One Martini backbone bead per residue (centre of mass of N, CA, C, O) as a GRO file, in nm:
protein
  379
    1MET     BB    1  -0.140   5.840  -8.242
    2HIS     BB    2  -0.407   5.988  -8.251
    3ASP     BB    3  -0.559   5.795  -8.054
    4SER     BB    4  -0.368   5.841  -7.814
    5ASN     BB    5  -0.419   6.147  -7.774
    6GLU     BB    6  -0.722   6.120  -7.721
    7GLU     BB    7  -0.696   5.944  -7.469
    8SER     BB    8  -0.530   6.146  -7.297
    9ASP     BB    9  -0.743   6.376  -7.305
   10LEU     BB   10  -0.971   6.209  -7.170
   11LYS     BB   11  -0.826   6.151  -6.904
   12ARG     BB   12  -0.781   6.448  -6.820
   13HIS     BB   13  -1.080   6.527  -6.825
   14LYS     BB   14  -1.172   6.328  -6.605
   15ALA     BB   15  -0.983   6.435  -6.382
   16ASP     BB   16  -1.099   6.723  -6.376
   17ILE     BB   17  -1.382   6.641  -6.291
   18LYS     BB   18  -1.305   6.505  -6.020
   19MET     BB   19  -1.181   6.766  -5.893
   20GLU     BB   20  -1.443   6.933  -5.901
   21ARG     BB   21  -1.612   6.721  -5.720
   22GLY     BB   22  -1.414   6.577  -5.561
   23PRO     BB   23  -1.346   6.333  -5.344
   24GLU     BB   24  -1.471   6.009  -5.361
   25LYS     BB   25  -1.363   5.872  -5.088
   26ASN     BB   26  -1.575   6.045  -4.897
   27LYS     BB   27  -1.798   5.875  -5.001
   28PRO     BB   28  -2.035   5.693  -4.897
   29PRO     BB   29  -2.137   5.391  -4.923
   30ALA     BB   30  -2.336   5.178  -5.059
   31ILE     BB   31  -2.636   4.990  -4.979
   32GLU     BB   32  -2.706   4.634  -5.044
   33HIS     BB   33  -3.006   4.427  -5.064
   34LYS     BB   34  -3.151   4.103  -5.046
   35ALA     BB   35  -3.468   3.937  -5.113
   36TYR     BB   36  -3.657   3.641  -5.114
   37ALA     BB   37  -3.846   3.429  -5.216
   38ARG     BB   38  -4.118   3.201  -5.118
   39ILE     BB   39  -4.196   2.872  -4.981
   40GLY     BB   40  -4.475   2.702  -4.875
   41LEU     BB   41  -4.449   2.373  -4.794
   42LEU     BB   42  -4.581   2.364  -4.492
   43GLY     BB   43  -4.890   2.470  -4.310
   44ASN     BB   44  -5.026   2.644  -4.499
   45PRO     BB   45  -5.209   2.910  -4.327
   46SER     BB   46  -5.142   2.865  -3.996
   47ASP     BB   47  -4.978   3.125  -3.913
   48VAL     BB   48  -5.256   3.292  -3.858
   49TYR     BB   49  -5.344   3.027  -3.637
   50TYR     BB   50  -5.123   2.912  -3.442
   51GLY     BB   51  -4.918   2.749  -3.606
   52ARG     BB   52  -4.733   2.565  -3.863
   53THR     BB   53  -4.421   2.576  -4.057
   54VAL     BB   54  -4.256   2.518  -4.383
   55SER     BB   55  -3.983   2.703  -4.529
   56VAL     BB   56  -3.853   2.845  -4.848
   57SER     BB   57  -3.593   2.985  -5.010
   58LEU     BB   58  -3.592   3.158  -5.336
   59ALA     BB   59  -3.349   3.213  -5.588
   60ASN     BB   60  -3.517   3.284  -5.853
   61PHE     BB   61  -3.628   3.530  -5.664
   62TRP     BB   62  -3.606   3.897  -5.616
   63ALA     BB   63  -3.522   4.171  -5.400
   64SER     BB   64  -3.381   4.506  -5.424
   65VAL     BB   65  -3.193   4.736  -5.212
   66LYS     BB   66  -3.085   5.082  -5.215
   67LEU     BB   67  -2.851   5.276  -5.017
   68GLU     BB   68  -2.789   5.631  -5.041
   69PRO     BB   69  -2.632   5.885  -4.949
   70SER     BB   70  -2.795   6.207  -4.872
   71ASP     BB   71  -2.927   6.517  -4.822
   72ASP     BB   72  -3.192   6.384  -4.874
   73LEU     BB   73  -3.490   6.213  -4.832
   74VAL     BB   74  -3.533   5.944  -5.071
   75ILE     BB   75  -3.798   5.792  -5.266
   76ALA     BB   76  -3.755   5.594  -5.536
   77PRO     BB   77  -3.898   5.534  -5.819
   78HIS     BB   78  -3.994   5.300  -6.031
   79PRO     BB   79  -3.998   5.283  -6.380
   80THR     BB   80  -4.233   5.058  -6.367
   81HIS     BB   81  -4.392   5.018  -6.076
   82ASP     BB   82  -4.406   5.368  -6.063
   83LEU     BB   83  -4.577   5.467  -6.294
   84VAL     BB   84  -4.673   5.824  -6.424
   85GLN     BB   85  -4.608   5.782  -6.739
   86PHE     BB   86  -4.791   5.788  -7.050
   87LYS     BB   87  -4.891   5.732  -7.383
   88SER     BB   88  -5.187   5.659  -7.279
   89LEU     BB   89  -5.489   5.558  -7.168
   90GLY     BB   90  -5.448   5.260  -7.245
   91HIS     BB   91  -5.177   5.224  -7.105
   92LEU     BB   92  -5.278   5.281  -6.817
   93VAL     BB   93  -5.493   5.054  -6.805
   94ASP     BB   94  -5.300   4.815  -6.861
   95ARG     BB   95  -5.109   4.864  -6.624
   96LEU     BB   96  -5.330   4.830  -6.397
   97LYS     BB   97  -5.409   4.543  -6.476
   98ASN     BB   98  -5.109   4.416  -6.433
   99GLU     BB   99  -4.995   4.602  -6.165
  100GLY     BB  100  -5.163   4.807  -6.049
  101TYR     BB  101  -5.152   5.082  -5.818
  102TYR     BB  102  -4.896   4.953  -5.673
  103GLY     BB  103  -4.587   4.988  -5.561
  104GLY     BB  104  -4.284   5.036  -5.356
  105VAL     BB  105  -4.288   5.311  -5.208
  106ARG     BB  106  -4.482   5.248  -4.971
  107LEU     BB  107  -4.302   5.028  -4.847
  108LEU     BB  108  -4.056   5.209  -4.780
  109MET     BB  109  -4.207   5.410  -4.602
  110ALA     BB  110  -4.320   5.208  -4.389
  111ILE     BB  111  -4.043   5.097  -4.281
  112CYS     BB  112  -3.932   5.366  -4.187
  113LYS     BB  113  -4.150   5.415  -3.973
  114VAL     BB  114  -4.127   5.149  -3.812
  115PHE     BB  115  -3.828   5.166  -3.745
  116ASN     BB  116  -3.832   5.437  -3.596
  117ASN     BB  117  -4.040   5.349  -3.375
  118HIS     BB  118  -3.885   5.113  -3.261
  119CYS     BB  119  -3.627   5.266  -3.174
  120LYS     BB  120  -3.775   5.464  -2.989
  121ASP     BB  121  -3.907   5.247  -2.797
  122ASP     BB  122  -3.601   5.102  -2.748
  123GLY     BB  123  -3.368   5.320  -2.726
  124ILE     BB  124  -3.256   5.371  -3.025
  125ASN     BB  125  -3.007   5.542  -3.163
  126LEU     BB  126  -3.004   5.772  -3.437
  127HIS     BB  127  -2.832   5.903  -3.669
  128GLU     BB  128  -2.754   6.134  -3.869
  129GLY     BB  129  -2.894   6.131  -4.189
  130ASN     BB  130  -2.931   6.070  -4.526
  131PHE     BB  131  -3.127   5.909  -4.805
  132THR     BB  132  -3.155   5.678  -5.082
  133LEU     BB  133  -3.423   5.484  -5.198
  134SER     BB  134  -3.410   5.181  -5.391
  135TYR     BB  135  -3.563   4.947  -5.633
  136ASP     BB  136  -3.592   4.591  -5.720
  137THR     BB  137  -3.772   4.331  -5.919
  138ASN     BB  138  -3.854   3.964  -6.019
  139ILE     BB  139  -4.118   3.915  -5.883
  140PRO     BB  140  -4.400   3.789  -5.949
  141ARG     BB  141  -4.710   3.885  -5.957
  142GLN     BB  142  -4.948   3.722  -5.782
  143THR     BB  143  -4.788   3.430  -5.667
  144GLY     BB  144  -4.729   3.376  -5.365
  145LEU     BB  145  -4.392   3.492  -5.314
  146SER     BB  146  -4.344   3.761  -5.158
  147GLY     BB  147  -4.283   4.054  -5.288
  148SER     BB  148  -4.340   4.276  -5.078
  149SER     BB  149  -4.164   4.161  -4.833
  150ALA     BB  150  -3.894   4.171  -4.985
  151ILE     BB  151  -3.867   4.477  -4.999
  152VAL     BB  152  -3.886   4.528  -4.692
  153CYS     BB  153  -3.649   4.344  -4.603
  154ALA     BB  154  -3.423   4.485  -4.765
  155ALA     BB  155  -3.464   4.766  -4.635
  156LEU     BB  156  -3.408   4.688  -4.343
  157SER     BB  157  -3.114   4.603  -4.387
  158CYS     BB  158  -3.019   4.885  -4.472
  159LEU     BB  159  -3.096   5.035  -4.209
  160LEU     BB  160  -2.924   4.870  -4.012
  161ASP     BB  161  -2.651   4.955  -4.152
  162PHE     BB  162  -2.664   5.262  -4.161
  163TYR     BB  163  -2.722   5.279  -3.833
  164LYS     BB  164  -2.570   5.052  -3.680
  165VAL     BB  165  -2.823   4.820  -3.549
  166ARG     BB  166  -2.818   4.508  -3.584
  167HIS     BB  167  -2.741   4.428  -3.275
  168LEU     BB  168  -3.034   4.565  -3.163
  169VAL     BB  169  -3.206   4.382  -3.374
  170LYS     BB  170  -3.364   4.114  -3.356
  171VAL     BB  171  -3.430   3.859  -3.562
  172GLU     BB  172  -3.719   3.777  -3.447
  173VAL     BB  173  -3.837   4.080  -3.488
  174ARG     BB  174  -3.821   4.154  -3.792
  175PRO     BB  175  -4.082   4.024  -3.906
  176ASN     BB  176  -4.270   4.219  -3.745
  177LEU     BB  177  -4.182   4.477  -3.890
  178ILE     BB  178  -4.262   4.395  -4.175
  179LEU     BB  179  -4.560   4.342  -4.112
  180SER     BB  180  -4.627   4.623  -4.002
  181ALA     BB  181  -4.576   4.771  -4.269
  182GLU     BB  182  -4.803   4.619  -4.423
  183LYS     BB  183  -5.041   4.692  -4.233
  184GLU     BB  184  -5.032   4.998  -4.295
  185LEU     BB  185  -5.147   4.900  -4.604
  186GLY     BB  186  -5.356   4.645  -4.570
  187ILE     BB  187  -5.195   4.384  -4.557
  188VAL     BB  188  -5.264   4.042  -4.569
  189ALA     BB  189  -5.081   3.852  -4.320
  190GLY     BB  190  -4.807   3.663  -4.210
  191LEU     BB  191  -4.495   3.557  -4.076
  192GLN     BB  192  -4.363   3.340  -4.255
  193ASP     BB  193  -4.235   3.501  -4.491
  194ARG     BB  194  -4.051   3.686  -4.315
  195VAL     BB  195  -3.885   3.464  -4.189
  196ALA     BB  196  -3.769   3.345  -4.447
  197GLN     BB  197  -3.629   3.617  -4.542
  198VAL     BB  198  -3.445   3.660  -4.293
  199TYR     BB  199  -3.312   3.370  -4.275
  200GLY     BB  200  -3.331   3.163  -4.478
  201GLY     BB  201  -3.373   2.875  -4.628
  202LEU     BB  202  -3.474   2.632  -4.389
  203VAL     BB  203  -3.787   2.660  -4.200
  204TYR     BB  204  -3.914   2.608  -3.877
  205MET     BB  205  -4.246   2.697  -3.749
  206ASP     BB  206  -4.384   2.825  -3.432
  207PHE     BB  207  -4.720   2.981  -3.353
  208SER     BB  208  -4.791   2.946  -3.081
  209LYS     BB  209  -4.960   3.112  -2.841
  210THR     BB  210  -4.743   3.101  -2.623
  211TYR     BB  211  -4.518   3.236  -2.792
  212MET     BB  212  -4.674   3.493  -2.882
  213ASP     BB  213  -4.737   3.596  -2.588
  214ASP     BB  214  -4.443   3.575  -2.454
  215LEU     BB  215  -4.252   3.685  -2.718
  216GLY     BB  216  -4.401   3.803  -2.996
  217HIS     BB  217  -4.316   3.523  -3.127
  218GLY     BB  218  -4.187   3.263  -3.262
  219LYS     BB  219  -4.040   2.946  -3.333
  220TYR     BB  220  -3.717   2.923  -3.494
  221ILE     BB  221  -3.589   2.652  -3.715
  222PRO     BB  222  -3.322   2.576  -3.868
  223MET     BB  223  -3.243   2.391  -4.168
  224ASP     BB  224  -3.116   2.165  -4.376
  225THR     BB  225  -3.119   2.191  -4.723
  226ASN     BB  226  -3.030   1.881  -4.782
  227LEU     BB  227  -3.323   1.760  -4.706
  228LEU     BB  228  -3.413   1.831  -4.979
  229PRO     BB  229  -3.577   1.777  -5.251
  230PRO     BB  230  -3.658   1.809  -5.558
  231LEU     BB  231  -3.810   2.104  -5.685
  232HIS     BB  232  -4.107   2.276  -5.824
  233LEU     BB  233  -4.215   2.560  -6.011
  234ILE     BB  234  -4.550   2.689  -6.056
  235TYR     BB  235  -4.676   2.935  -6.294
  236ALA     BB  236  -4.852   3.222  -6.386
  237GLU     BB  237  -4.863   3.503  -6.585
  238ASN     BB  238  -5.193   3.543  -6.493
  239PRO     BB  239  -5.279   3.576  -6.195
  240SER     BB  240  -5.417   3.589  -5.898
  241ASP     BB  241  -5.525   3.725  -5.611
  242SER     BB  242  -5.370   3.676  -5.284
  243GLY     BB  243  -5.540   3.892  -5.084
  244LYS     BB  244  -5.848   3.729  -5.072
  245VAL     BB  245  -5.835   3.432  -4.933
  246HIS     BB  246  -5.861   3.461  -4.605
  247SER     BB  247  -6.118   3.614  -4.505
  248THR     BB  248  -6.355   3.406  -4.431
  249VAL     BB  249  -6.196   3.206  -4.261
  250ARG     BB  250  -6.106   3.400  -4.035
  251GLN     BB  251  -6.389   3.471  -3.933
  252LYS     BB  252  -6.469   3.184  -3.855
  253TRP     BB  253  -6.240   3.142  -3.654
  254LEU     BB  254  -6.325   3.381  -3.467
  255ASP     BB  255  -6.625   3.251  -3.433
  256GLY     BB  256  -6.565   2.924  -3.374
  257ASP     BB  257  -6.539   2.728  -3.599
  258LYS     BB  258  -6.488   2.394  -3.580
  259PHE     BB  259  -6.392   2.312  -3.859
  260ILE     BB  260  -6.172   2.526  -3.895
  261ILE     BB  261  -6.008   2.472  -3.638
  262SER     BB  262  -5.946   2.167  -3.682
  263THR     BB  263  -5.822   2.192  -3.970
  264MET     BB  264  -5.592   2.388  -3.891
  265GLU     BB  265  -5.455   2.195  -3.696
  266GLU     BB  266  -5.390   1.985  -3.914
  267VAL     BB  267  -5.212   2.168  -4.079
  268ALA     BB  268  -5.001   2.219  -3.855
  269ASN     BB  269  -4.926   1.908  -3.824
  270ILE     BB  270  -4.793   1.877  -4.104
  271ALA     BB  271  -4.534   2.030  -4.028
  272LEU     BB  272  -4.442   1.843  -3.803
  273GLU     BB  273  -4.430   1.590  -3.980
  274GLY     BB  274  -4.248   1.712  -4.203
  275ARG     BB  275  -3.996   1.753  -4.034
  276ALA     BB  276  -3.953   1.451  -3.982
  277ALA     BB  277  -3.938   1.364  -4.278
  278LEU     BB  278  -3.690   1.529  -4.352
  279LEU     BB  279  -3.490   1.416  -4.138
  280GLU     BB  280  -3.549   1.113  -4.275
  281LYS     BB  281  -3.603   1.125  -4.584
  282ASP     BB  282  -3.928   1.093  -4.624
  283TYR     BB  283  -4.066   1.144  -4.935
  284ALA     BB  284  -4.339   0.997  -4.937
  285ARG     BB  285  -4.451   1.150  -4.695
  286LEU     BB  286  -4.418   1.434  -4.805
  287ALA     BB  287  -4.615   1.400  -5.046
  288ARG     BB  288  -4.867   1.345  -4.876
  289LEU     BB  289  -4.860   1.614  -4.716
  290MET     BB  290  -4.885   1.809  -4.946
  291ASN     BB  291  -5.160   1.707  -5.048
  292ARG     BB  292  -5.312   1.744  -4.782
  293ASN     BB  293  -5.279   2.045  -4.749
  294PHE     BB  294  -5.448   2.123  -4.994
  295ASP     BB  295  -5.713   1.969  -4.934
  296LEU     BB  296  -5.774   2.134  -4.676
  297ARG     BB  297  -5.787   2.408  -4.803
  298ARG     BB  298  -6.017   2.346  -5.003
  299ARG     BB  299  -6.230   2.285  -4.780
  300MET     BB  300  -6.221   2.566  -4.642
  301PHE     BB  301  -6.233   2.781  -4.900
  302GLY     BB  302  -6.296   2.687  -5.170
  303GLU     BB  303  -6.304   2.714  -5.512
  304ASP     BB  304  -6.371   3.013  -5.553
  305ALA     BB  305  -6.141   3.133  -5.380
  306LEU     BB  306  -5.898   2.985  -5.525
  307GLY     BB  307  -5.939   2.918  -5.818
  308ALA     BB  308  -5.917   2.766  -6.120
  309LEU     BB  309  -5.617   2.818  -6.200
  310ASN     BB  310  -5.488   2.720  -5.933
  311ILE     BB  311  -5.605   2.433  -5.935
  312GLU     BB  312  -5.486   2.347  -6.213
  313MET     BB  313  -5.188   2.349  -6.123
  314VAL     BB  314  -5.220   2.115  -5.928
  315GLU     BB  315  -5.352   1.904  -6.126
  316VAL     BB  316  -5.128   1.883  -6.334
  317ALA     BB  317  -4.930   1.748  -6.140
  318ARG     BB  318  -5.111   1.507  -6.042
  319ARG     BB  319  -5.150   1.367  -6.327
  320VAL     BB  320  -4.822   1.277  -6.301
  321GLY     BB  321  -4.778   1.214  -5.972
  322ALA     BB  322  -4.743   1.473  -5.829
  323ALA     BB  323  -4.682   1.676  -5.579
  324SER     BB  324  -4.913   1.949  -5.458
  325LYS     BB  325  -4.906   2.312  -5.385
  326PHE     BB  326  -4.916   2.595  -5.248
  327THR     BB  327  -4.697   2.859  -5.168
  328GLY     BB  328  -4.956   3.019  -5.075
  329SER     BB  329  -5.254   3.188  -5.201
  330GLY     BB  330  -5.168   3.187  -5.492
  331GLY     BB  331  -5.015   3.160  -5.835
  332ALA     BB  332  -4.850   2.914  -5.703
  333VAL     BB  333  -4.656   2.600  -5.724
  334VAL     BB  334  -4.543   2.313  -5.551
  335ALA     BB  335  -4.339   2.040  -5.672
  336PHE     BB  336  -4.312   1.669  -5.644
  337CYS     BB  337  -4.100   1.407  -5.793
  338PRO     BB  338  -4.055   1.087  -5.672
  339GLU     BB  339  -3.958   0.947  -5.969
  340GLY     BB  340  -3.807   1.178  -6.111
  341PRO     BB  341  -3.700   1.275  -6.427
  342SER     BB  342  -3.939   1.147  -6.585
  343GLN     BB  343  -4.154   1.309  -6.427
  344VAL     BB  344  -4.052   1.588  -6.486
  345LYS     BB  345  -4.103   1.574  -6.791
  346LEU     BB  346  -4.411   1.543  -6.764
  347LEU     BB  347  -4.450   1.813  -6.616
  348GLU     BB  348  -4.337   2.003  -6.832
  349ASP     BB  349  -4.533   1.921  -7.057
  350ALA     BB  350  -4.802   1.980  -6.906
  351CYS     BB  351  -4.747   2.282  -6.854
  352LYS     BB  352  -4.707   2.372  -7.142
  353LYS     BB  353  -4.991   2.284  -7.238
  354ALA     BB  354  -5.135   2.474  -7.007
  355GLY     BB  355  -4.952   2.751  -6.979
  356PHE     BB  356  -4.721   2.697  -6.781
  357LEU     BB  357  -4.465   2.763  -6.560
  358VAL     BB  358  -4.142   2.592  -6.514
  359GLN     BB  359  -3.905   2.533  -6.235
  360PRO     BB  360  -3.643   2.485  -6.059
  361VAL     BB  361  -3.556   2.486  -5.729
  362GLU     BB  362  -3.372   2.741  -5.565
  363VAL     BB  363  -3.181   2.752  -5.275
  364VAL     BB  364  -3.137   2.953  -5.004
  365PRO     BB  365  -2.928   3.024  -4.789
  366SER     BB  366  -2.842   3.156  -4.522
  367ARG     BB  367  -2.875   3.513  -4.416
  368LEU     BB  368  -2.695   3.496  -4.164
  369ASN     BB  369  -2.480   3.661  -3.971
  370GLU     BB  370  -2.284   3.712  -3.701
  371ILE     BB  371  -2.461   3.930  -3.576
  372ASP     BB  372  -2.728   3.781  -3.594
  373LEU     BB  373  -2.641   3.530  -3.420
  374LYS     BB  374  -2.593   3.694  -3.159
  375THR     BB  375  -2.898   3.778  -3.119
  376LEU     BB  376  -2.990   3.481  -3.072
  377LEU     BB  377  -2.808   3.433  -2.809
  378SER     BB  378  -2.938   3.702  -2.683
  379LYS     BB  379  -3.183   3.668  -2.419
   0.00000   0.00000   0.00000
């Protein structure tokens, strides 16, 4: 009886508090969206060079952004990734060494600015009202899995829903907005990752100059995820920086270097061939194309730029007969074991021995809803 009276008092107390705060039902609901890591399966890095790619959304890792209506517009720092309070000088130095100087606050600010400017330029009216943006992510840093763009992509989805303008911002344009936000911050990247994160699933992308000049974006074709064979992700706990790999090759390409231009065209053609291989479920051909993709990258960028640790991840997989290549610009590798489970076991053992983490790839289905699909149809 005593416990029952205490429970009744507690319930009445909670009810009194709710009445003092006012009715909860009038509070606008929070909006939350996820965006997933991605794997560049074939053709990368030709997306930055008017090429083609095939990319996969990776359910293993994601970033989430929450938008809650509020009196002021607040960009909330993450308790870990935007840390500004430390136990000691040593703690600060260690944190910068592992996490870098930048968290996600700058990314959220940049997409707010780019979104606002895009709507202004396109004559899209935005209603009054403020919000608080917060984020979380479990995408490992510097693994070439597109952790930064995932935060921006999830935030853009929140803004589209908060302002109720999803139907006015075409799906094909959204990757450009995400990339523009990152360019504001000096992040060097191409459209491939952002397309994969906006669309979800398995996507073939053609960034030919004709499309880019005429449309302002590439031609993006979603594919059936059931066409994919089992894939594995290999990554290092302390990877290299993925942001420095494109630099010298891009300058050579801009300067008209014939070797770089012709090799990059060959990389783009790998994606075209790979799309055909997937449609035919010709996985032996897919394995050859994955290996060829990395070999061409190695020839263009050189071993110093790619980094010994990154190359070793590829080589560990190849030593057991698996096909392997970078998922992005280094830090993680996608592997395919054409011989099945016994070969997967060899891969897992080899990675463990080398100190790398390995896990099966889980594929995200299409992220497009009915409103998104309608914007695709309205040309």
